[in-house]
Amino acid sequence: MVHKKPAQPTKPAAKSRRESNVERSAYFARREAAKVLKSVLQGDANRRAVGSIKTLVYSPTIRNKKATFALVCQTLKYLPIIKDVMEIANVLNSKWKRQAELMYIITYDILFGQDASLTGDPEKYLILRKGPLQSALAKILVKKGAKRIEDLMAQYQIYDVKKPRYVRVNTLKMDVETAMFELGKENVVQKDDMIPDLLVLPPSTDLHSHPLVTDGSVFMQGKASSMVAVALGPKPGWEVIDACAAPGNKTVHVAALMKGEGKIVACELNKDRVKRLEHTAKLAGATNVEVLHENFLNLNPEDQSYSKVRAILLDPSCSGSGTVADRLDYLLPSHTSGEGGDESRLVKLAAFQKKALIHALSFPSVERVVYSTCSVHQIENEDVVKSVLPVAASYGFQLSTPFPQWARRGLPVVEGSQHLLRTDPVEDKEGFFIALFTRNATHIPETFQKVEQDIDLNNLKHEAVKRQHRQKKFVRSLPFTRLSRLYLHRNSMICRR
């Protein structure tokens, strides 16, 4: 009799493979998180962020977005304590300081997260020093008089901001109705009451990996941010400058409003942000965007290259105080240290904003200038506008009213404050400011006025041709009688006029 060898159990092997996959996934998530964290911290230190935390995490280069986002946010939340712990434990020597961001993330996992799958050389190095790290944390608790980690971290709690998910339909690629149909398969979708191409979804809707987002058919963009390009009101065929363009959401919105016609010069000084801007333009299919790696202030208004520019969008660097919660900026060192509202920083920002706005107004052919910030501070908003009004008047500009139906206007500290637009960070879930300057017709070059008339005439003819085509289709559906022939002849004569 032949005795068969008992079958070997397969469950332990399968479990081992699962653990291996988890470890591998966690390993790469920590590296991706370290890359994002480095960019975030450098941008915060230089006051020139490449993008918000969300923007960086949900870029195409990040594969494990969910794990990476959680690691970056949690590490930033605990970062002040992590730095103190590492300093007391003296674990960052010269070799590992070059990978400081990765070391922060691993330390977070060891002290506050999951350290069960810590594989990799930096991980092994810190695991061997787990005792000194925990001892250092205990010393901090005693020093601060805190019994629990929760007590120690109370001031760094993440706030739950219930904000609707806004998405702007990129009409260069898709019409609003089609986007509503596609998004409506899984979500409740409705049109915004002010922005024609903006859709509103429930607050917790996650669309980062949705096909319409990944292929640039729709952009996740807040309502206030979407109001800026609409306020500028560029027309197809115009030449426009976006003075501080990256990451490019407003730039490609302008391109969509121009129906991909004309030209947009998108300026950006920061090299990394230029790449982001180029990616956004390509994703949107905005072929009329010309990215210029240059400081807007270096553009010469008298240069013939800009002699046909008719509108300028100026959304300069600002404190970002209006979008702190949405951007997760409250996690950044500059905010937790109290520097976010630092008066000297605001004064420097306002000086640059004023200089950039005066420069925008100085272009001789420009008819419309929009100045916008995502700040709630008067010094960056009404005070900047007030300081440039005499210069604006000398160039023939006056304040106009964007979105007259909007209730919240500027603070009454400047003449014409009723023309300024504000959104409230509590009521509207983000704080924005928009000022629209328009040039008097007497200061607009006559050649532009003639071109405008020609464009309007061409549009009328185009609409007449489309109307004639629709009427022909309608008549074909009728019985071919003498009356229908007369109807067709009469309307074709009208379209020829």
Short mmCIF file of C-alpha atoms in Angstrom, two decimals:
data_model
loop_
_atom_site.label_atom_id
_atom_site.label_comp_id
_atom_site.label_asym_id
_atom_site.label_seq_id
_atom_site.Cartn_x
_atom_site.Cartn_y
_atom_site.Cartn_z
CA MET A 1 0.00 0.00 0.00
CA VAL A 2 1.34 3.41 -1.05
CA HIS A 3 1.04 6.10 1.57
CA LYS A 4 0.56 9.59 0.16
CA LYS A 5 2.45 12.42 1.71
CA PRO A 6 0.10 14.77 3.51
CA ALA A 7 -0.54 18.01 1.58
CA GLN A 8 1.35 20.95 2.93
CA PRO A 9 -0.84 23.72 4.31
CA THR A 10 -0.99 26.76 2.01
CA LYS A 11 -2.36 29.33 4.42
CA PRO A 12 0.95 30.31 6.06
CA ALA A 13 2.54 30.86 2.64
CA ALA A 14 -0.39 32.97 1.50
CA LYS A 15 -0.23 34.93 4.72
CA SER A 16 3.48 35.46 4.21
CA ARG A 17 2.87 36.80 0.72
CA ARG A 18 0.20 39.17 2.02
CA GLU A 19 2.56 40.45 4.70
CA SER A 20 5.26 40.90 2.07
CA ASN A 21 2.89 42.94 -0.11
CA VAL A 22 1.85 45.08 2.84
CA GLU A 23 5.48 45.73 3.77
CA ARG A 24 6.37 46.61 0.20
CA SER A 25 3.39 48.96 -0.12
CA ALA A 26 4.21 50.64 3.21
CA TYR A 27 7.87 50.95 2.23
CA PHE A 28 7.09 52.84 -0.99
CA ALA A 29 4.35 54.92 0.65
CA ARG A 30 6.89 56.22 3.18
CA ARG A 31 9.27 57.21 0.35
CA GLU A 32 6.52 58.95 -1.57
CA ALA A 33 5.37 60.70 1.58
CA ALA A 34 8.94 61.83 2.28
CA LYS A 35 9.19 63.34 -1.19
CA VAL A 36 5.94 65.28 -0.71
CA LEU A 37 6.89 66.30 2.82
CA LYS A 38 10.22 67.70 1.62
CA SER A 39 8.50 69.82 -1.03
CA VAL A 40 5.89 71.02 1.47
CA LEU A 41 8.44 72.00 4.13
CA GLN A 42 10.76 73.71 1.65
CA GLY A 43 7.87 75.66 0.15
CA ASP A 44 6.65 76.68 3.61
CA ALA A 45 10.13 77.79 4.68
CA ASN A 46 10.59 79.86 1.50
CA ARG A 47 6.96 81.08 1.51
CA ARG A 48 6.72 79.82 -2.07
CA ALA A 49 4.87 76.51 -2.15
CA VAL A 50 4.91 74.40 -5.30
CA GLY A 51 1.35 73.42 -4.45
CA SER A 52 -0.93 72.57 -1.57
CA ILE A 53 -0.50 69.28 0.28
CA LYS A 54 -3.46 67.83 -1.59
CA THR A 55 -2.15 69.03 -4.95
CA LEU A 56 1.24 67.43 -4.36
CA VAL A 57 -0.15 64.14 -3.07
CA TYR A 58 -2.66 63.74 -5.87
CA SER A 59 -0.20 64.51 -8.66
CA PRO A 60 0.27 61.76 -11.29
CA THR A 61 3.70 60.80 -9.93
CA ILE A 62 2.29 59.57 -6.59
CA ARG A 63 0.98 56.00 -6.86
CA ASN A 64 -0.28 55.15 -3.36
CA LYS A 65 -2.20 58.39 -2.85
CA LYS A 66 -4.35 57.40 0.12
CA ALA A 67 -1.48 56.05 2.25
CA THR A 68 0.82 58.90 1.22
CA PHE A 69 -1.74 61.57 2.09
CA ALA A 70 -2.36 60.03 5.52
CA LEU A 71 1.37 59.77 6.27
CA VAL A 72 2.11 63.36 5.24
CA CYS A 73 -0.80 64.80 7.24
CA GLN A 74 -0.14 62.75 10.35
CA THR A 75 3.60 63.42 10.29
CA LEU A 76 2.99 67.17 9.91
CA LYS A 77 0.48 67.02 12.76
CA TYR A 78 3.05 65.51 15.10
CA LEU A 79 6.11 67.22 13.56
CA PRO A 80 6.90 69.67 16.42
CA ILE A 81 7.02 66.78 18.91
CA ILE A 82 8.86 64.49 16.47
CA LYS A 83 11.62 67.09 16.06
CA ASP A 84 11.93 67.55 19.83
CA VAL A 85 12.01 63.78 20.39
CA MET A 86 14.72 63.25 17.76
CA GLU A 87 16.80 66.07 19.18
CA ILE A 88 16.60 64.74 22.75
CA ALA A 89 17.33 61.17 21.56
CA ASN A 90 20.16 62.49 19.35
CA VAL A 91 19.39 60.07 16.50
CA LEU A 92 19.95 62.32 13.47
CA ASN A 93 23.64 62.15 12.62
CA SER A 94 25.13 63.73 9.49
CA LYS A 95 24.35 60.67 7.36
CA TRP A 96 20.65 60.58 8.14
CA LYS A 97 20.11 64.34 8.17
CA ARG A 98 20.16 64.21 4.36
CA GLN A 99 16.99 62.10 4.60
CA ALA A 100 15.41 64.10 7.40
CA GLU A 101 11.87 64.00 5.96
CA LEU A 102 11.94 60.22 5.66
CA MET A 103 13.27 59.98 9.21
CA TYR A 104 10.40 62.15 10.46
CA ILE A 105 7.88 59.82 8.81
CA ILE A 106 9.49 56.66 10.18
CA THR A 107 9.62 58.19 13.66
CA TYR A 108 5.94 59.01 13.40
CA ASP A 109 5.24 55.35 12.53
CA ILE A 110 7.36 54.10 15.42
CA LEU A 111 5.88 56.40 18.07
CA PHE A 112 2.33 57.08 16.91
CA GLY A 113 1.53 54.86 13.92
CA GLN A 114 2.11 51.27 12.82
CA ASP A 115 5.67 49.95 13.13
CA ALA A 116 4.87 46.31 12.32
CA SER A 117 6.06 46.48 8.71
CA LEU A 118 9.07 48.78 8.92
CA THR A 119 11.51 47.44 6.32
CA GLY A 120 14.45 49.37 4.89
CA ASP A 121 17.80 50.63 6.18
CA PRO A 122 16.54 53.92 7.70
CA GLU A 123 13.70 51.97 9.32
CA LYS A 124 16.09 49.41 10.84
CA TYR A 125 18.34 52.21 12.09
CA LEU A 126 15.48 53.91 13.96
CA ILE A 127 13.92 50.64 15.21
CA LEU A 128 17.20 49.93 17.00
CA ARG A 129 16.78 53.31 18.70
CA LYS A 130 13.12 52.87 19.58
CA GLY A 131 13.95 52.87 23.33
CA PRO A 132 15.70 56.27 23.33
CA LEU A 133 12.88 57.72 21.15
CA GLN A 134 10.19 56.54 23.57
CA SER A 135 12.23 57.77 26.52
CA ALA A 136 12.56 61.21 24.91
CA LEU A 137 8.79 61.34 24.34
CA ALA A 138 8.19 60.48 28.02
CA LYS A 139 10.47 63.36 29.06
CA ILE A 140 8.47 65.80 26.90
CA LEU A 141 5.20 64.61 28.44
CA VAL A 142 6.58 65.23 31.93
CA LYS A 143 7.99 68.62 30.95
CA LYS A 144 4.66 69.75 29.43
CA GLY A 145 2.64 68.34 32.31
CA ALA A 146 0.61 66.14 29.98
CA LYS A 147 -0.62 62.71 31.02
CA ARG A 148 -1.57 61.53 27.54
CA ILE A 149 -0.45 62.12 23.97
CA GLU A 150 -3.95 63.45 23.24
CA ASP A 151 -3.45 66.19 25.83
CA LEU A 152 -0.06 67.06 24.36
CA MET A 153 -1.43 67.23 20.82
CA ALA A 154 -4.68 69.06 21.58
CA GLN A 155 -3.48 72.22 19.84
CA TYR A 156 -2.67 70.30 16.66
CA GLN A 157 -6.04 68.61 16.15
CA ILE A 158 -7.24 68.36 12.54
CA TYR A 159 -10.46 70.24 11.99
CA ASP A 160 -13.27 68.65 10.03
CA VAL A 161 -14.24 71.15 7.36
CA LYS A 162 -17.56 70.23 5.72
CA LYS A 163 -17.19 71.89 2.35
CA PRO A 164 -19.08 70.88 -0.81
CA ARG A 165 -16.97 69.23 -3.47
CA TYR A 166 -16.83 71.64 -6.40
CA VAL A 167 -15.68 70.52 -9.83
CA ARG A 168 -15.26 72.77 -12.82
CA VAL A 169 -16.08 71.22 -16.17
CA ASN A 170 -13.27 71.75 -18.66
CA THR A 171 -15.31 72.80 -21.67
CA LEU A 172 -12.25 72.36 -23.89
CA LYS A 173 -12.86 68.63 -23.53
CA MET A 174 -16.42 68.08 -22.36
CA ASP A 175 -19.77 69.85 -22.10
CA VAL A 176 -21.48 70.39 -18.76
CA GLU A 177 -24.42 68.07 -19.45
CA THR A 178 -22.16 65.12 -20.29
CA ALA A 179 -20.07 65.72 -17.18
CA MET A 180 -23.21 65.84 -15.04
CA PHE A 181 -24.40 62.57 -16.54
CA GLU A 182 -21.09 60.78 -15.96
CA LEU A 183 -20.56 62.08 -12.42
CA GLY A 184 -24.21 61.51 -11.62
CA LYS A 185 -23.82 57.76 -12.08
CA GLU A 186 -22.32 57.53 -8.59
CA ASN A 187 -22.97 60.92 -6.99
CA VAL A 188 -25.61 63.56 -6.44
CA VAL A 189 -24.68 66.40 -8.80
CA GLN A 190 -26.16 69.84 -9.35
CA LYS A 191 -25.14 72.98 -11.21
CA ASP A 192 -23.77 75.95 -9.31
CA ASP A 193 -26.10 78.94 -9.28
CA MET A 194 -23.44 81.42 -10.46
CA ILE A 195 -20.62 79.74 -12.40
CA PRO A 196 -22.01 78.15 -15.59
CA ASP A 197 -19.40 75.36 -15.81
CA LEU A 198 -19.20 74.57 -12.07
CA LEU A 199 -20.82 71.51 -10.51
CA VAL A 200 -21.56 70.86 -6.82
CA LEU A 201 -21.27 67.44 -5.16
CA PRO A 202 -21.57 66.29 -1.51
CA PRO A 203 -18.70 67.27 0.83
CA SER A 204 -17.15 63.82 1.28
CA THR A 205 -17.03 62.98 -2.43
CA ASP A 206 -13.59 61.68 -3.42
CA LEU A 207 -12.93 62.19 -7.13
CA HIS A 208 -9.13 62.18 -7.20
CA SER A 209 -8.96 58.91 -9.12
CA HIS A 210 -12.11 59.48 -11.21
CA PRO A 211 -11.45 59.11 -14.98
CA LEU A 212 -12.88 62.57 -15.71
CA VAL A 213 -10.37 64.09 -13.27
CA THR A 214 -7.38 62.06 -14.40
CA ASP A 215 -7.95 62.89 -18.07
CA GLY A 216 -8.56 66.62 -17.47
CA SER A 217 -12.26 66.67 -18.41
CA VAL A 218 -13.08 68.19 -15.02
CA PHE A 219 -10.94 70.00 -12.46
CA MET A 220 -11.45 69.97 -8.72
CA GLN A 221 -11.57 73.70 -8.10
CA GLY A 222 -13.32 75.74 -5.42
CA LYS A 223 -16.16 78.11 -6.20
CA ALA A 224 -14.29 81.28 -5.22
CA SER A 225 -11.26 80.24 -7.26
CA SER A 226 -13.54 79.59 -10.25
CA MET A 227 -15.04 83.08 -9.94
CA VAL A 228 -11.71 84.74 -10.78
CA ALA A 229 -11.46 83.80 -14.48
CA VAL A 230 -15.17 84.51 -15.00
CA ALA A 231 -14.70 87.96 -13.45
CA LEU A 232 -11.84 88.62 -15.90
CA GLY A 233 -14.25 87.88 -18.77
CA PRO A 234 -11.77 87.16 -21.60
CA LYS A 235 -13.19 86.64 -25.08
CA PRO A 236 -12.14 84.14 -27.75
CA GLY A 237 -9.25 85.48 -29.80
CA TRP A 238 -7.90 87.79 -27.08
CA GLU A 239 -4.34 87.82 -25.81
CA VAL A 240 -4.17 87.45 -22.04
CA ILE A 241 -1.43 87.35 -19.40
CA ASP A 242 -1.74 85.20 -16.29
CA ALA A 243 0.85 86.95 -14.14
CA CYS A 244 1.41 84.35 -11.41
CA ALA A 245 0.00 81.28 -13.07
CA ALA A 246 1.06 78.04 -11.32
CA PRO A 247 -0.38 75.55 -10.63
CA GLY A 248 -2.57 76.59 -13.57
CA ASN A 249 -6.22 75.91 -12.66
CA LYS A 250 -7.19 79.53 -13.30
CA THR A 251 -5.02 79.60 -16.44
CA VAL A 252 -6.82 76.70 -18.09
CA HIS A 253 -10.18 78.11 -16.96
CA VAL A 254 -9.32 81.28 -18.87
CA ALA A 255 -8.38 79.09 -21.84
CA ALA A 256 -11.77 77.37 -21.67
CA LEU A 257 -13.62 80.69 -21.54
CA MET A 258 -11.64 81.71 -24.64
CA LYS A 259 -12.69 78.42 -26.30
CA GLY A 260 -9.04 77.59 -26.89
CA GLU A 261 -8.64 80.58 -29.21
CA GLY A 262 -6.26 83.50 -28.87
CA LYS A 263 -3.22 83.33 -26.63
CA ILE A 264 -2.46 83.15 -22.90
CA VAL A 265 1.02 83.98 -21.64
CA ALA A 266 1.31 82.16 -18.31
CA CYS A 267 4.18 83.50 -16.19
CA GLU A 268 5.84 81.55 -13.40
CA LEU A 269 9.20 82.20 -11.77
CA ASN A 270 9.66 78.98 -9.78
CA LYS A 271 11.14 76.12 -11.84
CA ASP A 272 9.21 73.36 -10.07
CA ARG A 273 5.96 75.26 -10.36
CA VAL A 274 6.61 75.77 -14.08
CA LYS A 275 6.55 71.98 -14.50
CA ARG A 276 3.28 71.80 -12.63
CA LEU A 277 1.86 74.59 -14.81
CA GLU A 278 2.92 72.86 -18.02
CA HIS A 279 1.36 69.60 -16.83
CA THR A 280 -1.94 71.34 -16.03
CA ALA A 281 -2.09 73.03 -19.45
CA LYS A 282 -1.33 69.75 -21.23
CA LEU A 283 -3.89 67.85 -19.14
CA ALA A 284 -6.56 70.44 -19.95
CA GLY A 285 -5.80 70.42 -23.66
CA ALA A 286 -5.21 74.19 -23.46
CA THR A 287 -3.06 74.55 -26.59
CA ASN A 288 -3.30 78.35 -26.54
CA VAL A 289 -1.31 78.57 -23.29
CA GLU A 290 2.32 79.66 -23.62
CA VAL A 291 4.22 78.98 -20.39
CA LEU A 292 6.87 81.60 -19.69
CA HIS A 293 9.52 80.80 -17.06
CA GLU A 294 9.87 84.44 -16.05
CA ASN A 295 9.04 86.96 -13.35
CA PHE A 296 5.97 88.93 -14.43
CA LEU A 297 7.60 92.11 -13.14
CA ASN A 298 10.36 91.67 -15.75
CA LEU A 299 7.89 91.88 -18.65
CA ASN A 300 8.20 95.21 -20.44
CA PRO A 301 4.76 96.76 -21.08
CA GLU A 302 6.21 98.64 -24.07
CA ASP A 303 7.50 95.45 -25.70
CA GLN A 304 5.72 94.78 -29.00
CA SER A 305 5.28 91.16 -27.88
CA TYR A 306 2.64 92.39 -25.43
CA SER A 307 1.10 95.16 -27.56
CA LYS A 308 -2.08 93.14 -28.11
CA VAL A 309 -2.63 91.95 -24.54
CA ARG A 310 -6.15 92.89 -23.53
CA ALA A 311 -6.57 91.29 -20.10
CA ILE A 312 -4.35 90.37 -17.16
CA LEU A 313 -5.16 87.97 -14.35
CA LEU A 314 -3.10 88.73 -11.25
CA ASP A 315 -3.40 86.16 -8.46
CA PRO A 316 -0.11 86.83 -6.63
CA SER A 317 1.54 85.13 -3.68
CA CYS A 318 -0.45 85.81 -0.55
CA SER A 319 -0.82 84.60 3.03
CA GLY A 320 -3.36 81.96 2.00
CA SER A 321 -5.29 82.78 5.15
CA GLY A 322 -8.63 82.29 3.42
CA THR A 323 -7.97 78.68 2.45
CA VAL A 324 -6.06 77.48 5.50
CA ALA A 325 -8.49 74.69 6.32
CA ASP A 326 -9.02 73.54 2.74
CA ARG A 327 -5.31 73.46 1.91
CA LEU A 328 -4.38 71.91 5.29
CA ASP A 329 -1.97 74.81 5.78
CA TYR A 330 -2.71 74.79 9.51
CA LEU A 331 -0.44 71.72 9.66
CA LEU A 332 2.58 73.65 8.37
CA PRO A 333 5.35 74.87 10.69
CA SER A 334 4.76 78.52 9.75
CA HIS A 335 1.17 78.24 10.98
CA THR A 336 1.72 76.17 14.12
CA SER A 337 4.53 78.50 15.18
CA GLY A 338 2.27 81.51 14.84
CA GLU A 339 4.03 82.91 11.79
CA GLY A 340 0.99 82.56 9.50
CA GLY A 341 -0.39 85.96 10.52
CA ASP A 342 2.98 87.61 11.14
CA GLU A 343 2.58 91.33 10.50
CA SER A 344 6.01 91.82 8.93
CA ARG A 345 5.35 89.00 6.47
CA LEU A 346 1.98 90.49 5.52
CA VAL A 347 3.62 93.87 4.93
CA LYS A 348 6.17 92.28 2.58
CA LEU A 349 3.46 90.39 0.72
CA ALA A 350 1.36 93.52 0.34
CA ALA A 351 4.34 95.47 -1.02
CA PHE A 352 4.86 92.84 -3.73
CA GLN A 353 1.13 92.68 -4.48
CA LYS A 354 0.93 96.45 -4.92
CA LYS A 355 3.98 96.49 -7.19
CA ALA A 356 2.60 93.67 -9.34
CA LEU A 357 -0.84 95.31 -9.63
CA ILE A 358 0.62 98.65 -10.72
CA HIS A 359 2.72 96.79 -13.28
CA ALA A 360 -0.37 95.02 -14.64
CA LEU A 361 -2.23 98.32 -15.00
CA SER A 362 0.67 99.85 -16.93
CA PHE A 363 0.26 97.70 -20.06
CA PRO A 364 -1.07 100.20 -22.63
CA SER A 365 -3.47 97.88 -24.47
CA VAL A 366 -4.98 96.12 -21.46
CA GLU A 367 -8.71 96.66 -20.89
CA ARG A 368 -9.40 94.37 -17.92
CA VAL A 369 -7.30 93.48 -14.89
CA VAL A 370 -8.45 91.14 -12.13
CA TYR A 371 -6.59 91.22 -8.83
CA SER A 372 -7.41 88.29 -6.54
CA THR A 373 -6.09 86.72 -3.36
CA CYS A 374 -7.06 83.81 -1.13
CA SER A 375 -6.50 86.02 1.91
CA VAL A 376 -8.83 87.45 4.54
CA HIS A 377 -6.43 90.25 5.55
CA GLN A 378 -7.35 93.83 4.72
CA ILE A 379 -3.69 94.69 4.19
CA GLU A 380 -3.52 92.29 1.22
CA ASN A 381 -6.92 93.22 -0.18
CA GLU A 382 -8.63 96.59 0.27
CA ASP A 383 -5.41 98.34 1.30
CA VAL A 384 -3.62 97.20 -1.86
CA VAL A 385 -6.51 98.39 -4.04
CA LYS A 386 -6.71 101.70 -2.21
CA SER A 387 -3.00 102.34 -2.68
CA VAL A 388 -3.14 101.85 -6.48
CA LEU A 389 -6.39 103.71 -7.24
CA PRO A 390 -4.67 107.03 -8.15
CA VAL A 391 -2.30 105.19 -10.51
CA ALA A 392 -5.18 103.18 -11.95
CA ALA A 393 -7.16 106.37 -12.64
CA SER A 394 -4.16 107.93 -14.43
CA TYR A 395 -4.15 104.93 -16.80
CA GLY A 396 -7.89 105.25 -17.39
CA PHE A 397 -8.99 102.39 -15.14
CA GLN A 398 -11.90 102.27 -12.74
CA LEU A 399 -13.30 99.65 -10.40
CA SER A 400 -16.12 97.54 -11.82
CA THR A 401 -18.45 95.10 -10.09
CA PRO A 402 -17.85 91.39 -10.66
CA PHE A 403 -20.91 89.22 -9.92
CA PRO A 404 -23.34 92.02 -8.88
CA GLN A 405 -25.67 89.39 -7.41
CA TRP A 406 -23.04 88.37 -4.83
CA ALA A 407 -23.94 89.80 -1.41
CA ARG A 408 -20.55 90.06 0.32
CA ARG A 409 -18.54 93.06 -0.87
CA GLY A 410 -15.32 94.76 0.23
CA LEU A 411 -14.68 96.32 3.62
CA PRO A 412 -15.81 99.99 3.66
CA VAL A 413 -12.28 101.33 4.04
CA VAL A 414 -11.80 102.39 0.43
CA GLU A 415 -13.83 104.43 -2.00
CA GLY A 416 -15.67 102.04 -4.29
CA SER A 417 -15.67 99.16 -1.80
CA GLN A 418 -19.10 98.15 -3.12
CA HIS A 419 -17.37 97.01 -6.32
CA LEU A 420 -14.99 94.67 -4.48
CA LEU A 421 -15.92 91.06 -3.82
CA ARG A 422 -15.22 88.97 -0.75
CA THR A 423 -16.08 85.42 0.21
CA ASP A 424 -16.29 84.42 3.84
CA PRO A 425 -14.19 81.52 5.22
CA VAL A 426 -17.05 80.47 7.52
CA GLU A 427 -20.15 81.09 5.41
CA ASP A 428 -18.57 80.20 2.06
CA LYS A 429 -15.96 77.77 3.44
CA GLU A 430 -13.10 79.78 1.89
CA GLY A 431 -11.96 83.38 2.03
CA PHE A 432 -11.28 85.07 -1.31
CA PHE A 433 -10.98 88.62 -2.56
CA ILE A 434 -11.56 89.86 -6.12
CA ALA A 435 -11.10 93.34 -7.57
CA LEU A 436 -11.91 94.07 -11.22
CA PHE A 437 -10.36 97.05 -12.98
CA THR A 438 -11.77 98.05 -16.37
CA ARG A 439 -10.43 100.69 -18.72
CA ASN A 440 -12.55 103.55 -20.00
CA ALA A 441 -13.43 103.21 -23.68
CA THR A 442 -11.57 106.45 -24.49
CA HIS A 443 -8.30 104.76 -23.43
CA ILE A 444 -8.83 101.59 -25.48
CA PRO A 445 -6.98 101.61 -28.84
CA GLU A 446 -9.33 102.19 -31.81
CA THR A 447 -7.90 99.14 -33.58
CA PHE A 448 -9.12 96.95 -30.72
CA GLN A 449 -12.58 98.51 -30.88
CA LYS A 450 -12.76 97.73 -34.62
CA VAL A 451 -11.54 94.17 -34.02
CA GLU A 452 -14.21 93.78 -31.35
CA GLN A 453 -16.88 94.91 -33.80
CA ASP A 454 -15.57 92.48 -36.41
CA ILE A 455 -15.59 89.62 -33.87
CA ASP A 456 -19.18 90.47 -32.85
CA LEU A 457 -20.23 90.59 -36.52
CA ASN A 458 -18.57 87.24 -37.25
CA ASN A 459 -20.28 85.72 -34.21
CA LEU A 460 -23.65 87.01 -35.44
CA LYS A 461 -23.03 85.50 -38.88
CA HIS A 462 -21.94 82.22 -37.30
CA GLU A 463 -25.09 82.08 -35.19
CA ALA A 464 -27.20 82.90 -38.26
CA VAL A 465 -25.67 80.00 -40.18
CA LYS A 466 -26.33 77.62 -37.29
CA ARG A 467 -29.91 78.89 -37.03
CA GLN A 468 -30.42 78.40 -40.77
CA HIS A 469 -29.13 74.82 -40.46
CA ARG A 470 -31.56 74.08 -37.62
CA GLN A 471 -34.45 75.60 -39.59
CA LYS A 472 -33.64 73.46 -42.64
CA LYS A 473 -33.68 70.34 -40.49
CA PHE A 474 -37.03 71.41 -39.06
CA VAL A 475 -38.57 72.08 -42.48
CA ARG A 476 -37.33 68.73 -43.84
CA SER A 477 -39.35 67.05 -41.12
CA LEU A 478 -42.54 68.76 -42.42
CA PRO A 479 -44.65 67.62 -45.39
CA PHE A 480 -43.12 69.22 -48.50
CA THR A 481 -45.85 71.79 -49.24
CA ARG A 482 -45.85 75.23 -50.83
CA LEU A 483 -46.08 76.75 -47.33
CA SER A 484 -42.94 74.96 -46.07
CA ARG A 485 -41.02 76.09 -49.19
CA LEU A 486 -42.01 79.71 -48.54
CA TYR A 487 -40.94 79.35 -44.87
CA LEU A 488 -37.51 78.05 -45.85
CA HIS A 489 -36.99 80.75 -48.51
CA ARG A 490 -37.98 83.57 -46.15
CA ASN A 491 -35.62 82.47 -43.37
CA SER A 492 -32.71 81.87 -45.73
CA MET A 493 -33.05 85.47 -46.97
CA ILE A 494 -32.94 86.72 -43.38
CA CYS A 495 -29.74 84.79 -42.67
CA ARG A 496 -28.03 86.28 -45.72
CA ARG A 497 -28.52 89.84 -44.52
#
